[in-house]
XYZ file of C-alpha atoms in Angstrom:
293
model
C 57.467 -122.741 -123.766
C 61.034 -121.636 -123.717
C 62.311 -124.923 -122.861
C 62.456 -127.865 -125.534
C 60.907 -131.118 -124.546
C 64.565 -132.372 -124.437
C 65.907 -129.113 -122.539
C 63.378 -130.566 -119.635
C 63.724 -134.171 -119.529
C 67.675 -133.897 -120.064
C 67.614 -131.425 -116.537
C 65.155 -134.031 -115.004
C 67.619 -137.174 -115.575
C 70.288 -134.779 -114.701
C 68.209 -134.338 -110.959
C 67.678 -138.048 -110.758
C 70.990 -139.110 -110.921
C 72.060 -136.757 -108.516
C 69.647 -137.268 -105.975
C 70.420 -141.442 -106.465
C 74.113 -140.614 -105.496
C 73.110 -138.682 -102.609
C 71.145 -141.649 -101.792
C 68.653 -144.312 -102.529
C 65.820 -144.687 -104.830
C 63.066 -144.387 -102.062
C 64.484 -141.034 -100.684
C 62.835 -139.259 -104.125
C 59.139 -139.641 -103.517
C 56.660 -141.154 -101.205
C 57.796 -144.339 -101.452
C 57.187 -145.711 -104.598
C 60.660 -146.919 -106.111
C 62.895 -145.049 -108.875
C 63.299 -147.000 -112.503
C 66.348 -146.071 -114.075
C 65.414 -145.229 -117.928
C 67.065 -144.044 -121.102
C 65.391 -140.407 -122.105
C 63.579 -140.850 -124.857
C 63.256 -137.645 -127.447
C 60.017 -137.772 -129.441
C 61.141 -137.877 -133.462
C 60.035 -134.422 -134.348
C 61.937 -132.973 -131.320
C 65.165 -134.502 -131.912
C 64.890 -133.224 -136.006
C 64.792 -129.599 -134.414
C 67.700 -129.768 -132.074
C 70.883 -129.282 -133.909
C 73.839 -130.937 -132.535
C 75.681 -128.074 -131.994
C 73.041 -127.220 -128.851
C 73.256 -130.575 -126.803
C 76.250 -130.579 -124.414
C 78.455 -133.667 -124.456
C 78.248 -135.738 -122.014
C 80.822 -134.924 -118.370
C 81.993 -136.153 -115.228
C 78.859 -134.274 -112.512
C 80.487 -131.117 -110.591
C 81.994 -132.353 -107.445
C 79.474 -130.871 -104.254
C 81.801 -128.810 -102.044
C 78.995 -129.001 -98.932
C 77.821 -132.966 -100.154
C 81.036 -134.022 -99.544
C 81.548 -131.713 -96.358
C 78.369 -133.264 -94.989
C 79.203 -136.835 -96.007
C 82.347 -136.858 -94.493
C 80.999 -135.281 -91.271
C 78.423 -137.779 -91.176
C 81.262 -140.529 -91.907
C 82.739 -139.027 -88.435
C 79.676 -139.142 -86.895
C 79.119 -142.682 -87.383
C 82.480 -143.507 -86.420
C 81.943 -142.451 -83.105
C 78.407 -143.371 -82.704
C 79.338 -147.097 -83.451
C 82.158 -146.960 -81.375
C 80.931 -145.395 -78.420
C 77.678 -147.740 -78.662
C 80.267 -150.847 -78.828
C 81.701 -149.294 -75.233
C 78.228 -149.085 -73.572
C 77.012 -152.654 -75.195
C 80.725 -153.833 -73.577
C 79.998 -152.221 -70.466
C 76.047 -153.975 -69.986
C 77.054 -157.475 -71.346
C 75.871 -159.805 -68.894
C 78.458 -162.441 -66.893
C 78.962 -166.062 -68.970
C 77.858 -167.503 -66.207
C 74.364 -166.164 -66.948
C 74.540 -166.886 -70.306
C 71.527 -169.274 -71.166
C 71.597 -172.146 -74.124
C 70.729 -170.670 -77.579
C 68.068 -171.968 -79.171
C 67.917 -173.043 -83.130
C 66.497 -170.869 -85.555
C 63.312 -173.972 -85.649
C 62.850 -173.857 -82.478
C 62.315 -170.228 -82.294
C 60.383 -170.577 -84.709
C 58.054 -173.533 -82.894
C 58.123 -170.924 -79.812
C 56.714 -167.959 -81.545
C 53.993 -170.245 -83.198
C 52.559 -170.284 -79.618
C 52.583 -167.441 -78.691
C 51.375 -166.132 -81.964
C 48.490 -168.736 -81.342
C 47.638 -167.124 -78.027
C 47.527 -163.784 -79.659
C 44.916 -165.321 -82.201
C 42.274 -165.634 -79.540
C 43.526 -162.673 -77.124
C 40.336 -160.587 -75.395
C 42.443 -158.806 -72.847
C 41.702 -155.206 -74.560
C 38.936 -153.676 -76.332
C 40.266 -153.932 -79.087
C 39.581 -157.426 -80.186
C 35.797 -157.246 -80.988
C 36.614 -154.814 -84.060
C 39.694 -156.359 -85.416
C 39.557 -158.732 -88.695
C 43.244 -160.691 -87.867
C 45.099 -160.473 -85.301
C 49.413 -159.243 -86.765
C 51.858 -160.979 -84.825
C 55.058 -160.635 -86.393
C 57.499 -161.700 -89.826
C 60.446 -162.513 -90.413
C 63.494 -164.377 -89.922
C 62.568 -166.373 -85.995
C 66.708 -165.788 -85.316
C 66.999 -162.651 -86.471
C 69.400 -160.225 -84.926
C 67.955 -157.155 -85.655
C 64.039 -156.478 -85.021
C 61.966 -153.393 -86.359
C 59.337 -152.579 -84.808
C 55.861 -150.534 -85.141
C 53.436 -148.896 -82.825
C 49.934 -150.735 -84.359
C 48.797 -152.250 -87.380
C 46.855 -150.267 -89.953
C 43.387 -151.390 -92.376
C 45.981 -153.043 -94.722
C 47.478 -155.018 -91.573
C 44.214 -155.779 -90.024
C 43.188 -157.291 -93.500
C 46.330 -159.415 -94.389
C 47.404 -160.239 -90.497
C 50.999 -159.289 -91.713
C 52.550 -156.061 -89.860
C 53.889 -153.248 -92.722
C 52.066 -153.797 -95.666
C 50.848 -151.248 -97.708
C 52.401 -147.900 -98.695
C 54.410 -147.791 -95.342
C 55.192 -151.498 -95.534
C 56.556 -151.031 -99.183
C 58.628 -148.007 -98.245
C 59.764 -150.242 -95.492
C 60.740 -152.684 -97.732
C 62.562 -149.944 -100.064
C 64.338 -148.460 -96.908
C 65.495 -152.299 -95.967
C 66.970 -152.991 -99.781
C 68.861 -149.512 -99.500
C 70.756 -150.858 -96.293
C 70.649 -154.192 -97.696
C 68.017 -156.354 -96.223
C 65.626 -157.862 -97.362
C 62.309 -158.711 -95.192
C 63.304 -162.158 -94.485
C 66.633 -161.076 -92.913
C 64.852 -158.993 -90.157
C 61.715 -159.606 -88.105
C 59.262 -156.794 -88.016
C 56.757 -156.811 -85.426
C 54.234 -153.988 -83.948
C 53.640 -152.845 -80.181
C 49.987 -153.574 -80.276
C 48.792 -156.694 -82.321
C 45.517 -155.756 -83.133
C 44.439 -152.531 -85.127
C 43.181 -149.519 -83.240
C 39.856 -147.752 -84.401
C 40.744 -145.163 -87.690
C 44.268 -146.002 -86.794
C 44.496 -143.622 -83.782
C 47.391 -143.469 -81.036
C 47.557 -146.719 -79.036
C 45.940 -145.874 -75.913
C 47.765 -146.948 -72.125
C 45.773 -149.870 -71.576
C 45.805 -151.430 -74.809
C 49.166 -151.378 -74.636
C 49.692 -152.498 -71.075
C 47.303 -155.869 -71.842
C 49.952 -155.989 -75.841
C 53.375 -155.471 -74.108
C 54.187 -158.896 -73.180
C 53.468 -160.757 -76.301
C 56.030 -157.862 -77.699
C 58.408 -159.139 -74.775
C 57.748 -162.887 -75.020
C 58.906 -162.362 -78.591
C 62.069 -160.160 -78.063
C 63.242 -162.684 -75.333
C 62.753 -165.599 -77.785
C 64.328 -163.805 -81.305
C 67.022 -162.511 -79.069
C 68.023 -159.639 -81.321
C 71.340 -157.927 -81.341
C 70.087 -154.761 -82.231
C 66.429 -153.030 -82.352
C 64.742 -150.433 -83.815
C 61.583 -148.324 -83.031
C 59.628 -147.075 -86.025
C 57.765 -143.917 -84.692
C 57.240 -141.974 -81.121
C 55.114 -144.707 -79.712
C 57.191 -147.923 -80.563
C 60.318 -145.902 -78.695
C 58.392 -144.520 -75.700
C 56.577 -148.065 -74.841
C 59.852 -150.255 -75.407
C 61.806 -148.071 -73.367
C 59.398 -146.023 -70.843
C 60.260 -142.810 -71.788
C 58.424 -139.814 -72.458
C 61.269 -138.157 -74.381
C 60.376 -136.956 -78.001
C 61.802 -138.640 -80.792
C 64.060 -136.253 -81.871
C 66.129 -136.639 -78.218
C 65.730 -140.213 -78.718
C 67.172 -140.672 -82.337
C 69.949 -138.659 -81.102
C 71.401 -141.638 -79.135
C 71.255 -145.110 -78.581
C 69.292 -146.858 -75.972
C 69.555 -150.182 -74.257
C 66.405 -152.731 -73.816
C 67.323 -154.941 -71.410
C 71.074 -154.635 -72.708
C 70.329 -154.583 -76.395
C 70.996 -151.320 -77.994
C 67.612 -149.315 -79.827
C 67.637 -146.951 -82.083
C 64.421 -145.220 -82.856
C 63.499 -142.980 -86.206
C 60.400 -142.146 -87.996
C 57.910 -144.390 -88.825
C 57.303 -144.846 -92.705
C 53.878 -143.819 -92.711
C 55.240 -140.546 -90.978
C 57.712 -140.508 -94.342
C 54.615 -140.552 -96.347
C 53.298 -137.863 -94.880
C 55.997 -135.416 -94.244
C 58.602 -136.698 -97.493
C 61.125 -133.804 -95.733
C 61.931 -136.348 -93.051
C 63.213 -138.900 -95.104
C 66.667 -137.223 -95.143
C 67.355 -137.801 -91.265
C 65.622 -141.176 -91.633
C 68.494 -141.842 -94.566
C 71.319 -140.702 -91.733
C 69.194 -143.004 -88.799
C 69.297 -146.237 -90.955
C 72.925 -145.910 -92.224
C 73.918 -145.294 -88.534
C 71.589 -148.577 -88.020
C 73.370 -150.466 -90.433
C 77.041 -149.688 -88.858
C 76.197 -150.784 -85.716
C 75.259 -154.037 -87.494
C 77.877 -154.537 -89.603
C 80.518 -153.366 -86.320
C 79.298 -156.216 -84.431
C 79.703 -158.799 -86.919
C 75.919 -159.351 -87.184
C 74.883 -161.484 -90.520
């Protein structure tokens, strides 16, 4: 070989590192997270390598087009949150429509129900091959809501929505933007798992939708997002692709949406986790613009 052990694992650190300032830990692989570790140099290898041949240590070589792109982006989101802020301005209903909030328990009491009425749902065809039914977890008062097009096997085992590789990746995406799962509620279109996880079909989801609405009206979330084609084109009756629809926001019944790829699409296709990075960062501004905790 006519690189030394050290020769590789030094240029592999060297990779890491730059990759984690470009972004997160879950934007490396498929999902599973990075673990920052000293490089270890077998013995033998280090008693070969005379000092003279290991560089010392310096500042990384600033990215001309890294920080082009970065600031661009900065721009970007600039005006994306504050022409968002405009249109949310422009829908927000009169006071005098305003309705009483409800605590964060009594949410909580509400969805209950309704997640009990999804427990014994037949309405679709669905229900004779499912093992749980997945409502929805999370924080009952959250103010911003993810959700999914269908549960998957893992789902349909544990009755929890994002488990699994996706759900971990999930998870990892969340942490980068810094949320944890209890600070969001996550939810899918359809509760009950389709057959070898194919598309949700139109009247599974027409029988589904209004548990999904039921819960949106009583979370009352400030922002939401789609994860995947599906979850976008049923909350917001579009045929549009999802690249058109990431490009902007959206408004469900005047809450703003934002849609990107589904983790389980990141899985898949790892290339698309670099305009998923831009979509949740964008995500996260909006957020933190309208003062949401």
């Amino acid at each position: 070989m006519s690189d030394s052990i050290q020769d590789v694992t030094r240029d592999l650190a060297r990779f890491v590192r730059q990759q984690q300032e470009e972004g997160v830990e879950w934007y490396l692989d498929e999902g599973e997270p990075t673990v920052s570790a000293p490089v270890v140099v077998p013995p033998a290898e280090q008693a070969t390598v005379h000092p003279a041949a290991v560089p010392a240590e310096s500042a990384p070589p600033v990215d001309a087009a890294k920080t082009r792109r970065e600031n661009e982006f900065r721009q970007h989101c600039e005006l994306f949150v504050a022409s968002t802020l405009a249109l949310i301005e422009q829908n927000d209903p009169p006071d005098a429509d305003a309705t009483v909030p409800q605590t964060r328990e009594q949410k909580a009491t509400s969805l209950a129900e309704v997640a009990a009425e999804v427990a014994v749902c037949e309405a679709c065809k669905l229900h004779p091959t499912r093992t749980r039914t997945v409502f929805g977890v999370g924080d009952p008062d959250a103010n911003l809501v993810f959700i999914g097009e269908a549960p998957g096997r893992n789902e349909d085992e544990q009755g929890e929505p994002f488990v699994g590789r996706a759900g971990k990746l999930l998870t990892d995406i969340l942490k980068a933007i810094g949320f944890d799962r209890d600070d969001v509620y996550i939810c899918n279109i359809l509760k009950c798992r389709p057959p070898e996880n194919r598309d949700p079909e139109a009247d599974e989801v027409r029988e589904c939708e209004p548990y999904l609405k039921r819960q949106l009206a009583i979370i009352e979330p400030k922002v939401i997002c789609c994860l995947g084609r599906h979850a976008a084109m049923t909350l917001l009756q579009t045929k549009a692709s999802l690249k058109s629809m990431r490009e902007t926001v959206h408004f469900y019944e005047g809450v703003p949406v934002m849609a990107t790829f589904h983790p389980a699409a990141l899985l898949r296709n790892p290339n698309w986790k670099k305009d998923t990075w831009d979509d949740v960062r964008k995500l996260k501004a909006l957020h933190d613009a309208l003062n949401i905790k």
